[in-house]
Coordinates of C-alpha atoms in Angstrom, one line a residue:
M199 CA 182.1 125.9 118.7
E200 CA 180.8 129.5 119.2
R201 CA 176.8 129.5 120.2
P202 CA 174.7 131.2 117.2
I203 CA 173.9 134.8 118.5
N204 CA 171.2 136.9 116.9
T205 CA 172.3 140.3 118.4
N206 CA 169.1 142.3 117.3
Y207 CA 167.2 139.7 119.6
E208 CA 169.7 139.1 122.2
N209 CA 168.3 141.0 124.7
F210 CA 164.3 140.7 123.8
D211 CA 162.1 139.5 126.8
L212 CA 159.0 138.3 125.6
F213 CA 157.0 138.4 128.9
H214 CA 157.9 142.3 129.2
Y215 CA 157.5 142.9 125.6
L216 CA 153.6 141.3 126.2
R217 CA 153.0 143.4 129.5
D218 CA 155.1 146.2 128.9
S219 CA 155.4 147.5 125.0
L220 CA 152.0 145.8 123.9
G221 CA 150.0 146.3 127.4
H222 CA 148.6 142.8 127.3
N223 CA 146.6 141.6 130.4
L224 CA 148.5 138.2 131.2
D225 CA 146.4 137.3 133.9
G226 CA 145.3 133.3 133.3
K227 CA 147.6 133.4 130.2
V228 CA 151.0 133.4 131.8
F229 CA 152.2 132.2 135.1
E230 CA 155.4 130.6 136.9
L231 CA 156.1 127.5 138.1
I232 CA 158.9 125.8 140.1
V233 CA 159.9 122.3 139.5
Q234 CA 162.4 120.6 141.7
K235 CA 165.4 118.8 140.5
N236 CA 164.8 115.3 138.8
E237 CA 161.3 115.8 138.2
Y238 CA 159.2 115.8 134.8
V239 CA 157.7 118.9 133.3
Y240 CA 156.0 116.7 130.9
K241 CA 156.2 112.9 129.4
P242 CA 153.9 111.2 127.0
P243 CA 150.5 110.8 127.5
L244 CA 150.3 114.5 129.0
E245 CA 148.1 116.5 127.0
H246 CA 150.0 119.7 125.8
R247 CA 148.7 122.9 126.9
Y248 CA 151.6 125.2 127.2
I249 CA 154.7 126.4 126.1
Y250 CA 157.5 127.1 128.6
E251 CA 160.7 129.3 129.1
V252 CA 163.6 129.0 131.3
I253 CA 163.8 131.6 133.7
N254 CA 166.6 129.8 135.6
G255 CA 168.0 126.0 136.0
A256 CA 168.3 123.9 133.1
L257 CA 166.2 120.4 131.6
K258 CA 166.9 118.1 129.7
L259 CA 164.7 117.2 126.6
G260 CA 164.6 113.6 125.0
S261 CA 162.4 110.7 123.8
Y262 CA 161.9 107.1 123.5
T263 CA 163.5 104.0 121.6
E264 CA 161.1 101.4 120.1
Q265 CA 161.7 99.6 123.4
G266 CA 160.3 102.5 125.0
E267 CA 163.9 103.5 127.0
E268 CA 164.4 107.4 127.4
F269 CA 167.1 109.0 125.5
V270 CA 167.9 112.6 125.8
Y271 CA 168.4 114.9 122.7
D272 CA 168.9 118.5 123.8
V273 CA 169.5 120.4 127.1
V274 CA 167.6 124.0 127.8
S275 CA 168.6 126.8 129.9
E276 CA 167.9 130.2 130.7
K277 CA 166.0 132.0 128.2
D278 CA 165.0 129.2 126.0
F279 CA 161.8 128.1 125.3
F280 CA 160.3 124.6 124.8
G281 CA 157.1 122.6 124.5
N282 CA 154.9 121.3 121.8
L283 CA 153.4 123.6 119.3
K284 CA 151.1 121.1 118.1
Y285 CA 152.0 121.0 114.3
L286 CA 153.2 117.6 114.0
N287 CA 149.7 115.5 114.3
N288 CA 150.2 113.6 117.4
Q289 CA 153.9 112.5 116.3
F290 CA 155.1 114.3 119.3
F291 CA 156.6 112.0 122.2
E292 CA 158.9 114.3 124.4
F293 CA 159.8 114.4 127.8
S294 CA 161.3 117.3 129.9
K295 CA 162.8 116.6 133.0
T296 CA 164.7 119.1 135.2
L297 CA 168.4 119.0 136.2
T298 CA 168.0 121.2 138.8
A299 CA 165.4 123.0 140.6
T300 CA 164.1 125.2 138.1
R301 CA 162.0 128.2 137.4
L302 CA 159.5 128.5 134.7
R303 CA 157.4 130.8 132.8
V304 CA 154.5 128.9 131.3
Y305 CA 152.5 130.4 128.3
Q306 CA 149.1 129.2 127.6
L307 CA 149.4 127.3 124.1
S308 CA 146.5 129.3 122.2
F309 CA 147.6 132.5 123.5
F310 CA 151.2 132.1 122.5
K311 CA 150.4 130.9 119.3
E312 CA 148.1 133.8 118.9
V313 CA 150.9 136.4 119.5
I314 CA 153.1 134.9 117.2
I315 CA 150.6 134.8 114.4
E316 CA 149.3 138.7 115.2
E317 CA 152.5 140.4 116.4
P318 CA 154.9 140.9 113.8
A319 CA 157.7 142.2 116.1
I320 CA 157.0 138.6 118.1
A321 CA 156.8 136.6 115.3
E322 CA 160.0 138.4 113.7
W323 CA 161.5 137.5 117.2
F324 CA 160.2 133.6 117.0
I325 CA 161.6 133.0 113.5
S326 CA 164.8 134.5 114.6
Y327 CA 165.0 131.9 118.0
I328 CA 163.8 129.0 116.1
V329 CA 166.8 129.4 113.0
K330 CA 169.2 129.7 116.2
R331 CA 168.2 126.7 117.6
W332 CA 167.8 124.7 114.2
C333 CA 171.5 126.3 113.4
T334 CA 172.7 125.0 116.8
A335 CA 171.5 121.7 116.4
E336 CA 173.5 121.4 113.1
K337 CA 176.6 122.9 114.4
K338 CA 176.7 120.5 117.3
L339 CA 175.7 117.7 115.0
R340 CA 178.2 118.2 112.4
K341 CA 180.8 118.9 115.4
I342 CA 180.1 115.5 117.2
N343 CA 180.3 113.5 113.6
E344 CA 183.7 114.4 112.7
R345 CA 185.5 113.7 116.1
N346 CA 186.4 110.3 118.1
T347 CA 184.8 109.4 121.2
S348 CA 187.2 111.3 123.3
E349 CA 187.2 114.4 121.4
K350 CA 183.6 114.5 121.3
L351 CA 183.5 114.5 125.2
R352 CA 186.1 117.1 125.3
F353 CA 183.3 118.8 122.5
L354 CA 180.5 118.5 124.9
E355 CA 182.7 119.7 127.9
S356 CA 183.2 122.8 125.9
Y357 CA 180.0 123.2 124.6
F358 CA 178.1 122.8 127.9
N359 CA 181.0 125.2 129.9
K360 CA 178.0 127.5 130.7
N361 CA 177.4 128.4 134.2
I362 CA 173.9 128.2 135.3
N363 CA 171.7 129.4 138.4
D364 CA 168.9 127.1 139.8
D365 CA 166.0 128.3 141.5
A366 CA 168.0 128.6 145.0
G367 CA 170.8 130.8 143.7
S368 CA 172.9 128.2 143.3
T369 CA 175.5 128.3 140.4
Y370 CA 176.4 125.4 138.5
K371 CA 178.4 124.0 135.3
L372 CA 176.1 123.1 133.0
Y373 CA 178.1 120.2 131.6
D374 CA 178.7 119.0 135.6
L375 CA 175.0 118.4 135.5
L376 CA 175.0 115.5 132.9
T377 CA 175.0 111.8 133.7
Q378 CA 177.1 109.6 131.5
K379 CA 173.8 108.1 130.1
D380 CA 173.1 111.9 129.1
L381 CA 176.4 112.3 127.4
G382 CA 176.3 108.7 125.6
D383 CA 172.9 110.0 124.2
L384 CA 174.0 113.2 123.2
I385 CA 176.9 111.8 121.1
G386 CA 175.5 108.6 120.1
A387 CA 177.5 106.2 122.5
T388 CA 177.0 103.7 125.2
R389 CA 177.7 104.8 128.5
Q390 CA 180.2 102.0 129.0
T391 CA 182.2 103.9 125.8
I392 CA 181.5 107.3 127.7
S393 CA 182.6 105.5 130.8
N394 CA 186.2 104.3 129.4
A395 CA 186.7 107.5 127.5
L396 CA 186.5 109.4 130.9
K397 CA 188.7 107.2 132.8
K398 CA 191.5 107.7 130.2
K399 CA 190.6 111.2 130.4
S400 CA 191.3 111.4 133.8
V401 CA 194.4 109.0 133.6
S402 CA 195.9 111.6 131.2
T403 CA 195.5 114.1 133.5
I404 CA 197.2 113.0 136.3

């Protein structure tokens, strides 16, 4: 599956646009944060005051079952944004956890929402970005629903066949950073089902 791309904004850099094109003073409004591997950026009941941009590294996003267990529903990496825009009336129960040592650019939430509303070029870019993420989610859901477990795993391996660099400069394939449980969460399968499918794949390639 090809990832959706909006070529008009493929190289758009929000931080540099704010600083260089619009001349915003970003002191106190934007800063960088390094989060080590397997650490949470946030989880309930943390108060959400920021929006995050991935400079390098990767994270998994997820929520909780009725039993309070974590499940993963998305993976984000370089140039992706995530966080709580606070439009859902306290219905946001997401966690974000790093897959590698990750460098983030952190935007004060009130400032981020202000520039989206007040700056037409940023508003247009942000709408484009949200539509791209929405399209990506729909494409993944369709592909996953079309296939059996082995085919779903092949799809995920293809989809996450993306090299990323962590904050120390080490390179990883994004797919290899996902656990069997992560893979199961992403395609709606148990860890045991994933394990069996991976064993069959391993045997078939010998």
